PDB file of C-alpha atoms and ligand atoms in Angstrom:
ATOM      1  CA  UNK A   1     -14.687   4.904  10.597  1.00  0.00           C
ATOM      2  CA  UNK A   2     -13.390   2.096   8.244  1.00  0.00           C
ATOM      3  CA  UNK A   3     -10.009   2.399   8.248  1.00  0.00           C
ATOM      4  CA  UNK A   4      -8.693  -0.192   5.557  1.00  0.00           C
ATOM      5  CA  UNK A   5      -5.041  -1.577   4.921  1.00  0.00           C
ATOM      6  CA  UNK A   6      -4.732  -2.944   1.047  1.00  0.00           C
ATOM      7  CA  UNK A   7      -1.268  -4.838   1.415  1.00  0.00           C
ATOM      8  CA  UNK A   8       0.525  -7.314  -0.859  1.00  0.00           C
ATOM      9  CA  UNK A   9       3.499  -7.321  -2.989  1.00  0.00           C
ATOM     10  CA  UNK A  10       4.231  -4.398  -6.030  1.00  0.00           C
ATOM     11  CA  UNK A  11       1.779  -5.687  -9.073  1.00  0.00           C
ATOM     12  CA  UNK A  12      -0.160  -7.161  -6.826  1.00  0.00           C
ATOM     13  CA  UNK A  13      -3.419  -5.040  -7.194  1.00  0.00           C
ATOM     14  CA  UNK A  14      -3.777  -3.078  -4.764  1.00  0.00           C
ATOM     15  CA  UNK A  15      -3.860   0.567  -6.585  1.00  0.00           C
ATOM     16  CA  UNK A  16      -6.766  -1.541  -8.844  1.00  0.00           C
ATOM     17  CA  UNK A  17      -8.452  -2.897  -6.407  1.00  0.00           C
ATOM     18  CA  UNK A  18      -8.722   0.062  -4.195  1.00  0.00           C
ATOM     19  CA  UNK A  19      -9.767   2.447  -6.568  1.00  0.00           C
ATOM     20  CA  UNK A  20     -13.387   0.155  -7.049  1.00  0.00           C
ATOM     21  CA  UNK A  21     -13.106  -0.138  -2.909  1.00  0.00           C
ATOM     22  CA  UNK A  22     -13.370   3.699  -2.111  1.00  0.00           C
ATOM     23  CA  UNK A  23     -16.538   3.731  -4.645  1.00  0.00           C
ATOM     24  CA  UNK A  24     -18.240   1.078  -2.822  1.00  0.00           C
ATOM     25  CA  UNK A  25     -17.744   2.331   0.658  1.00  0.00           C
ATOM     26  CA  UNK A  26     -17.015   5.704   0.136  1.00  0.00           C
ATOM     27  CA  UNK A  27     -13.284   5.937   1.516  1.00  0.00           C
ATOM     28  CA  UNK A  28     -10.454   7.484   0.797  1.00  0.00           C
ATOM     29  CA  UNK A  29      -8.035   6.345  -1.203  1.00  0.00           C
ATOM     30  CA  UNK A  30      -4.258   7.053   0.185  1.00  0.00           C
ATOM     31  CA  UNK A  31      -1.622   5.744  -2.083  1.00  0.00           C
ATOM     32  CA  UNK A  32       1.870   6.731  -0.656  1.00  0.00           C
ATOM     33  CA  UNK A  33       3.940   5.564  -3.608  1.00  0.00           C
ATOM     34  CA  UNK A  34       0.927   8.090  -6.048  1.00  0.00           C
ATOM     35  CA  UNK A  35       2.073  10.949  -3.559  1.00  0.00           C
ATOM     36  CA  UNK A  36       5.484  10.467  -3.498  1.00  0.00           C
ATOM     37  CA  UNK A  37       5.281   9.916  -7.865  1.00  0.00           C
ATOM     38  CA  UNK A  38       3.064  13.472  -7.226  1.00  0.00           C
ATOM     39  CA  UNK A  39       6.025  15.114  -5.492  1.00  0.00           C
ATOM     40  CA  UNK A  40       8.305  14.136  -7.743  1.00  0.00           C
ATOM     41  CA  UNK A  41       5.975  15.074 -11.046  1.00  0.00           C
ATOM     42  CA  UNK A  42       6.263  18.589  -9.706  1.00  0.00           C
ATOM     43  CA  UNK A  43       9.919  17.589  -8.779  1.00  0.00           C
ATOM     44  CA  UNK A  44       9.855  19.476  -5.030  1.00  0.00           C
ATOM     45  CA  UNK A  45      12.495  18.849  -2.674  1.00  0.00           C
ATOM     46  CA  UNK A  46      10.615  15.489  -1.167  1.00  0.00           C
ATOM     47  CA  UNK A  47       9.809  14.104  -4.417  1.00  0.00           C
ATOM     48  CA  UNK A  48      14.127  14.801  -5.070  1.00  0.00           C
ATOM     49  CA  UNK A  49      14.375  12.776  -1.787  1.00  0.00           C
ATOM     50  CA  UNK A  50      12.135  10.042  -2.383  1.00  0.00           C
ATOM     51  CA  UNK A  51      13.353   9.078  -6.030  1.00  0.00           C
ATOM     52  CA  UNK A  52      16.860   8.704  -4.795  1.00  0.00           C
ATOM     53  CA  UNK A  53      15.471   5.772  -2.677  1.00  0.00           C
ATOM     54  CA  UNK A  54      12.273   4.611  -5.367  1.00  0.00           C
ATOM     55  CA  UNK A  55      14.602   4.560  -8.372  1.00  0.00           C
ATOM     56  CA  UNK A  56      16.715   1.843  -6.066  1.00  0.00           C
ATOM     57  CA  UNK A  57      13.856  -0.262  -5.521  1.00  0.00           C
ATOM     58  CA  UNK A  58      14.360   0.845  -1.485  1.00  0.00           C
ATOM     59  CA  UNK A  59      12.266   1.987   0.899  1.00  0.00           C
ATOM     60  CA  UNK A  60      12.361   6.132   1.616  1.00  0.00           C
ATOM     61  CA  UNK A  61      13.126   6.205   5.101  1.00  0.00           C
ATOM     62  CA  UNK A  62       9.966   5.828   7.773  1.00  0.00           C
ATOM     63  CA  UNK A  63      10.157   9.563   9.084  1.00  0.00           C
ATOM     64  CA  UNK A  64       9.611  10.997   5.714  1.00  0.00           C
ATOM     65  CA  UNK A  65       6.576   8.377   4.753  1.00  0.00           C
ATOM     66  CA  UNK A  66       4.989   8.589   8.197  1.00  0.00           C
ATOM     67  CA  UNK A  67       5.122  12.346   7.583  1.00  0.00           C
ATOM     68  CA  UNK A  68       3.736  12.881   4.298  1.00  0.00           C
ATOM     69  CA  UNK A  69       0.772  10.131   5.325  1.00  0.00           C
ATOM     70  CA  UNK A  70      -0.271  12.144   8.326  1.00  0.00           C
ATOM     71  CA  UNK A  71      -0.364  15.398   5.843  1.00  0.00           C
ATOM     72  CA  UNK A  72      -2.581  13.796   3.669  1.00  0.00           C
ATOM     73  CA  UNK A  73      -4.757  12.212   6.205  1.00  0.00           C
ATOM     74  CA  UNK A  74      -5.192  15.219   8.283  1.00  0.00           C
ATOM     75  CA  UNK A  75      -5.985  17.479   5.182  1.00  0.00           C
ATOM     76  CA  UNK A  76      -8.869  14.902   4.818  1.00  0.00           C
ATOM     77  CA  UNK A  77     -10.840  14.483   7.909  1.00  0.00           C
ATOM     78  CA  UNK A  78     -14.534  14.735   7.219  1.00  0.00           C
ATOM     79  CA  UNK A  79     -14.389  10.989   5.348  1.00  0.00           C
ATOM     80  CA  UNK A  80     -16.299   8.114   6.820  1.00  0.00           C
ATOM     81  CA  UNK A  81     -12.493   6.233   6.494  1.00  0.00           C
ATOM     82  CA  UNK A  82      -9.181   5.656   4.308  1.00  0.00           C
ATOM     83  CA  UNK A  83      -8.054   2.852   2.328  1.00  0.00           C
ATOM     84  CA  UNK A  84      -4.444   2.717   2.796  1.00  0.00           C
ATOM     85  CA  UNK A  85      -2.237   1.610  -0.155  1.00  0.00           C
ATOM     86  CA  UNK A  86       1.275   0.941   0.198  1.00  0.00           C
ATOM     87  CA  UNK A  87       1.428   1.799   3.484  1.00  0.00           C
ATOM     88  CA  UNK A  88       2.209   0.191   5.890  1.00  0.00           C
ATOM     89  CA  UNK A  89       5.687  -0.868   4.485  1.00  0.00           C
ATOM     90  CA  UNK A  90       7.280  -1.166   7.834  1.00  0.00           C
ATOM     91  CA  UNK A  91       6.008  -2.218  11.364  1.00  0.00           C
ATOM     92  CA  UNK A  92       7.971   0.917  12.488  1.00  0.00           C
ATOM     93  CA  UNK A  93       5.469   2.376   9.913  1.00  0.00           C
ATOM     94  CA  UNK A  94       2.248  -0.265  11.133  1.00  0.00           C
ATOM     95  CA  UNK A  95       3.321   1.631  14.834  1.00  0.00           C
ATOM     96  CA  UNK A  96       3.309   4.990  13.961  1.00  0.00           C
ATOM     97  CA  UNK A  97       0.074   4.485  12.012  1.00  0.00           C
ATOM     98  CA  UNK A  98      -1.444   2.732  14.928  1.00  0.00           C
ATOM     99  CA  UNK A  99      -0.389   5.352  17.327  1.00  0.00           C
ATOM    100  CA  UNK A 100      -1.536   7.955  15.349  1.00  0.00           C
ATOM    101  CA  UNK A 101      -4.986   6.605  14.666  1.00  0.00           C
ATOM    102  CA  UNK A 102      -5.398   6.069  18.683  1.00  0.00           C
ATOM    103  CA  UNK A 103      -4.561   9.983  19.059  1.00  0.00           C
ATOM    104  CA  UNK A 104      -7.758  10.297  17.061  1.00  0.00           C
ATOM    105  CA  UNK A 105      -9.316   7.746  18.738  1.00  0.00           C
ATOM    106  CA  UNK A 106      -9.479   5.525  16.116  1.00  0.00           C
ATOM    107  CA  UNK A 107      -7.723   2.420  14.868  1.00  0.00           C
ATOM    108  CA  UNK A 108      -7.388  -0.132  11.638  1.00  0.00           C
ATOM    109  CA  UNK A 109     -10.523  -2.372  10.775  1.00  0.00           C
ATOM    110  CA  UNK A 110      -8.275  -4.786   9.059  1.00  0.00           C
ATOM    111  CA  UNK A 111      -5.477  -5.606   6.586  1.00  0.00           C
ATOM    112  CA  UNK A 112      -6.234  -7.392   3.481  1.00  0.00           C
ATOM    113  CA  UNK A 113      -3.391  -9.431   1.596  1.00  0.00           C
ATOM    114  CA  UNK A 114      -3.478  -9.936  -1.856  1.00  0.00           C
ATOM    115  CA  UNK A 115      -1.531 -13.034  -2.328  1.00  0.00           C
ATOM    116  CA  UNK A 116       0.371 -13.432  -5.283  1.00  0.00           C
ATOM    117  CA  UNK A 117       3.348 -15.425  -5.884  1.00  0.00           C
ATOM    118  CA  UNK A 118       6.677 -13.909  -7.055  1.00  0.00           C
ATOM    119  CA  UNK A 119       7.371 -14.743 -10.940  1.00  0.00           C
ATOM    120  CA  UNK A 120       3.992 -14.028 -11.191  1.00  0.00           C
ATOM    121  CA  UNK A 121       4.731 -10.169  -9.786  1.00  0.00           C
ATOM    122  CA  UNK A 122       8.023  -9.722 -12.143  1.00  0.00           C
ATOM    123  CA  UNK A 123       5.968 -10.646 -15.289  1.00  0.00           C
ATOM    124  CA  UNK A 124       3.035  -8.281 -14.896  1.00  0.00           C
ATOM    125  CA  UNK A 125       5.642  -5.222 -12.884  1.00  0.00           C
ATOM    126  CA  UNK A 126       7.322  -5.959 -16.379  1.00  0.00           C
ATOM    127  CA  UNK A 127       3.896  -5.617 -18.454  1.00  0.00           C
ATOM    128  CA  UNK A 128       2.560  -2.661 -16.271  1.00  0.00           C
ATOM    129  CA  UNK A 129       6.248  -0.734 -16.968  1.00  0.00           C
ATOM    130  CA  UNK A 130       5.436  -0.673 -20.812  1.00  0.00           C
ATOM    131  CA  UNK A 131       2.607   1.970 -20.435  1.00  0.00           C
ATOM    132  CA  UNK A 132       2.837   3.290 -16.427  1.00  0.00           C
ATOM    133  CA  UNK A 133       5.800   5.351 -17.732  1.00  0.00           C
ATOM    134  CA  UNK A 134       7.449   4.152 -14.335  1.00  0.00           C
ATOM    135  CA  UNK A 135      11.127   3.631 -14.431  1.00  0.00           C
ATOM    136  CA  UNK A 136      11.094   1.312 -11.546  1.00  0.00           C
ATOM    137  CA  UNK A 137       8.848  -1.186 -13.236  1.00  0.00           C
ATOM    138  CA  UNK A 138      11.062  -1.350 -16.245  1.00  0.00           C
ATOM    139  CA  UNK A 139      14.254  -2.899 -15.038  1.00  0.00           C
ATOM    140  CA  UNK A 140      14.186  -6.778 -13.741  1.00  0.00           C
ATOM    141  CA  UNK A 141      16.773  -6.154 -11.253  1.00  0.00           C
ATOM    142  CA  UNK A 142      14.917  -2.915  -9.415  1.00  0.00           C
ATOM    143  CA  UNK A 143      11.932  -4.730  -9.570  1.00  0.00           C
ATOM    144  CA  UNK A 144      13.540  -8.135  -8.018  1.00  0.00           C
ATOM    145  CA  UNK A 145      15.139  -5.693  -5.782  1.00  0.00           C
ATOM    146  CA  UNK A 146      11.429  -4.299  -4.406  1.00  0.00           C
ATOM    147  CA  UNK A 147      10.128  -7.939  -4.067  1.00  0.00           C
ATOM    148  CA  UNK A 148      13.060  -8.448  -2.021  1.00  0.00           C
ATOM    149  CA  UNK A 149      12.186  -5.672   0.352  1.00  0.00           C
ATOM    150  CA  UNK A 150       8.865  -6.427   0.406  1.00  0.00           C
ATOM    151  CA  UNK A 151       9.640 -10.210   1.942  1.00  0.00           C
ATOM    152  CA  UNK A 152      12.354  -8.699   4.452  1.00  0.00           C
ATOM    153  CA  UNK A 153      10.357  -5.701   5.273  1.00  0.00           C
ATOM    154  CA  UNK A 154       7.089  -5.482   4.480  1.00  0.00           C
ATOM    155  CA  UNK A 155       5.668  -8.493   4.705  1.00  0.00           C
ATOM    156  CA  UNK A 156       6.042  -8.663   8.647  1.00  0.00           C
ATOM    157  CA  UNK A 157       3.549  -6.331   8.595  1.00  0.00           C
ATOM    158  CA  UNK A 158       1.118  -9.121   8.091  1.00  0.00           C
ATOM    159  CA  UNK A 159       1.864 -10.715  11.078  1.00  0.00           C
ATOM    160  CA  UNK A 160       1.708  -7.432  13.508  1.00  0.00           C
ATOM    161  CA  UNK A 161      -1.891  -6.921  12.546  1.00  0.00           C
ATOM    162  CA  UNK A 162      -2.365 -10.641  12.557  1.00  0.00           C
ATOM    163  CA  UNK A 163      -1.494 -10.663  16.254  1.00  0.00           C
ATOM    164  CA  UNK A 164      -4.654  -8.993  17.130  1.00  0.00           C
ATOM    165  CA  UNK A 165      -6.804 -11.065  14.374  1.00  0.00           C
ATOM    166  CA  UNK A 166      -7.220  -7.787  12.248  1.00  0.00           C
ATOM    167  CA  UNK A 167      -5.109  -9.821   9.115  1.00  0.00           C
ATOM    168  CA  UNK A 168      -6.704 -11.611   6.459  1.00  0.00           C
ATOM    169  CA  UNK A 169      -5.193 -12.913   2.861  1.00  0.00           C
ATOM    170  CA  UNK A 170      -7.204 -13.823  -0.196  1.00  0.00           C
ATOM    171  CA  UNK A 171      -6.119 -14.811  -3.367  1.00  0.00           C
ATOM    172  CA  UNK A 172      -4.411 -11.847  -5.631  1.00  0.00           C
ATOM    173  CA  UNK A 173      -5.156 -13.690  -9.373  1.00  0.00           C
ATOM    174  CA  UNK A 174      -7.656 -13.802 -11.097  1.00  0.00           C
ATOM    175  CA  UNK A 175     -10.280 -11.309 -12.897  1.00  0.00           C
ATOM    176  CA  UNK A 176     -10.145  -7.356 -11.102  1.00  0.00           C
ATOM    177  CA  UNK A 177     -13.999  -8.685 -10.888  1.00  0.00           C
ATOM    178  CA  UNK A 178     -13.292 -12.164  -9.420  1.00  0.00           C
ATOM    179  CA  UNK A 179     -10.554 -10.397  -7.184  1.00  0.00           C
ATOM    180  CA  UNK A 180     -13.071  -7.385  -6.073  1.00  0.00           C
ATOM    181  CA  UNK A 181     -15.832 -10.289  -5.045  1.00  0.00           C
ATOM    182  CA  UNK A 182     -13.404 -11.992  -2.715  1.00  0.00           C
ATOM    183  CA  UNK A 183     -12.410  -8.705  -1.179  1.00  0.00           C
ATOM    184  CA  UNK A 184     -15.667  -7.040  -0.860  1.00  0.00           C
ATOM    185  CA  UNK A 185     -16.845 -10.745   0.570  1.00  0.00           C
ATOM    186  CA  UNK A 186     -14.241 -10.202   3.001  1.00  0.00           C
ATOM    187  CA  UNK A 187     -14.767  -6.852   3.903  1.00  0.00           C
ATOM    188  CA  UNK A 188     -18.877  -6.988   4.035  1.00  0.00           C
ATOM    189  CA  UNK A 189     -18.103  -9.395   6.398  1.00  0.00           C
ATOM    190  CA  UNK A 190     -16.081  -7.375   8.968  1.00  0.00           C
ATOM    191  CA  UNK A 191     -18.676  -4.145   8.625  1.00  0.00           C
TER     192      UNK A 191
HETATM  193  O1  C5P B   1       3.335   1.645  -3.573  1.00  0.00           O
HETATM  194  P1  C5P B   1       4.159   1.752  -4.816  1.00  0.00           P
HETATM  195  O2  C5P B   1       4.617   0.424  -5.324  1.00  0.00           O
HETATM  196  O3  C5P B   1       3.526   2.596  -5.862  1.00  0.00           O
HETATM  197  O4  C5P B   1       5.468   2.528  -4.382  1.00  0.00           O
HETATM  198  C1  C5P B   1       6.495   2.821  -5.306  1.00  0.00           C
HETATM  199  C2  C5P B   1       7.786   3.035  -4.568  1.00  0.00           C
HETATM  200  O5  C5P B   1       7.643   4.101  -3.622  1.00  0.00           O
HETATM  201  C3  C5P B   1       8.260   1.866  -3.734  1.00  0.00           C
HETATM  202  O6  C5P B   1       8.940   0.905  -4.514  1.00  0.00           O
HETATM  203  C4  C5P B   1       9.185   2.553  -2.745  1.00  0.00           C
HETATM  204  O7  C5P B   1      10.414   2.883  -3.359  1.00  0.00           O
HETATM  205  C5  C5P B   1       8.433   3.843  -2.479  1.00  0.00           C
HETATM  206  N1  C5P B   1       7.562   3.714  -1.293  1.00  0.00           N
HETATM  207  C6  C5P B   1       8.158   3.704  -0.039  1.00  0.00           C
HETATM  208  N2  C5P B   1       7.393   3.573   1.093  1.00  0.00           N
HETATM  209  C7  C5P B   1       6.055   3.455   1.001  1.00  0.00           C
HETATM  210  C8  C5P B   1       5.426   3.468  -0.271  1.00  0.00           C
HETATM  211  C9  C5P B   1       6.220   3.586  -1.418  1.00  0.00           C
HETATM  212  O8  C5P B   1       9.370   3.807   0.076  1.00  0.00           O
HETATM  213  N3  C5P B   1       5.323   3.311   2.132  1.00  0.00           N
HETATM  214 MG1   MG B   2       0.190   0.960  -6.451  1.00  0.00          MG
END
């Protein structure tokens, strides 16, 4: 299995890039902030949950995340591997992912950064919020708010997967072509 982690900031590519990813190498695409905008289309009691917490610009708490990812993985298991996107946000949520993927015996191939700097995030989370219809992308403050989190939260998770040389960063602008060379460089090269 390829088991892929597409991590970097909000804006910073990742649903993009990962959508050309799974067509190359014929994974799975997992987005945890598409489910949770899925539940909350259909407006069940988990999507209720999670938009108290995404209209914030927080986190939803790890229990419920970890949970709905293990659905959605385990509803999927005849697939050569996942691309992960969004997740993890945590290293409680990098722990449970690893401990679940060793119950299958299984584990992450790597996590790829896409690096992009911060202004640079606000201006196209501002852009992207005039057509995604999403109201956390349209309000400066949430979206400071979720590049907050991301630096106090998420981006630790970087350095728990670097620990065991399974981290590596390339840079997040560009083209979506020039971007999708440098990560399908990267990745051809860990395969
Ligand atoms: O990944 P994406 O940016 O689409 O996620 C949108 C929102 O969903 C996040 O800002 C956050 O509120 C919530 N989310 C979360 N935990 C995750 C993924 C998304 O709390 N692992
Ligand atoms: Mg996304």
């Amino acid at each position: 299995m390829t088991n892929l982690i597409l991590f970097g900031p909000p804006g910073s590519g990742k649903g993009t890039q990962a959508s050309k990813l799974v067509e190359k190498y014929g994974l799975l695409h997992i987005s945890t902030g598409d489910l949770f905008r899925y539940e909350m289309g259909n407006d069940t009691e988990l999507g209720q949950l999670a938009k108290s917490y995404i209209a914030k610009g927080e986190l939803v708490p790890d229990e419920v995340t970890i949970g709905m990812l293990k659905n959605k993985v385990n509803a999927n298991p005849d697939v050569s591997g996942y691309i992960f996107d969004g997740f993890p946000r945590t290293i409680a949520q990098a722990e449970a992912l690893d401990a679940f993927l060793v119950e299958k015996e299984d584990d992450i191939t790597a996590l790829i950064a896409l690096d992009v700097d911060d202004e640079e995030i606000v201006g196209r989370l501002l852009n992207r919020g005039k057509t995604s219809g999403r109201a956390d992308d349209n309000d400066e403050s949430i979206i400071r708010n979720r590049i907050e989190v991301y630096n106090n939260e998420t981006s630790p998770v970087f350095d728990f997967y670097n620990k065991v040389d399974k981290a590596f960063k390339i840079e997040g602008v560009g083209g979506i072509e020039e971007i999708y060379g440098r990560l399908t460089q990267t990745i051809d090269g860990l395969l």
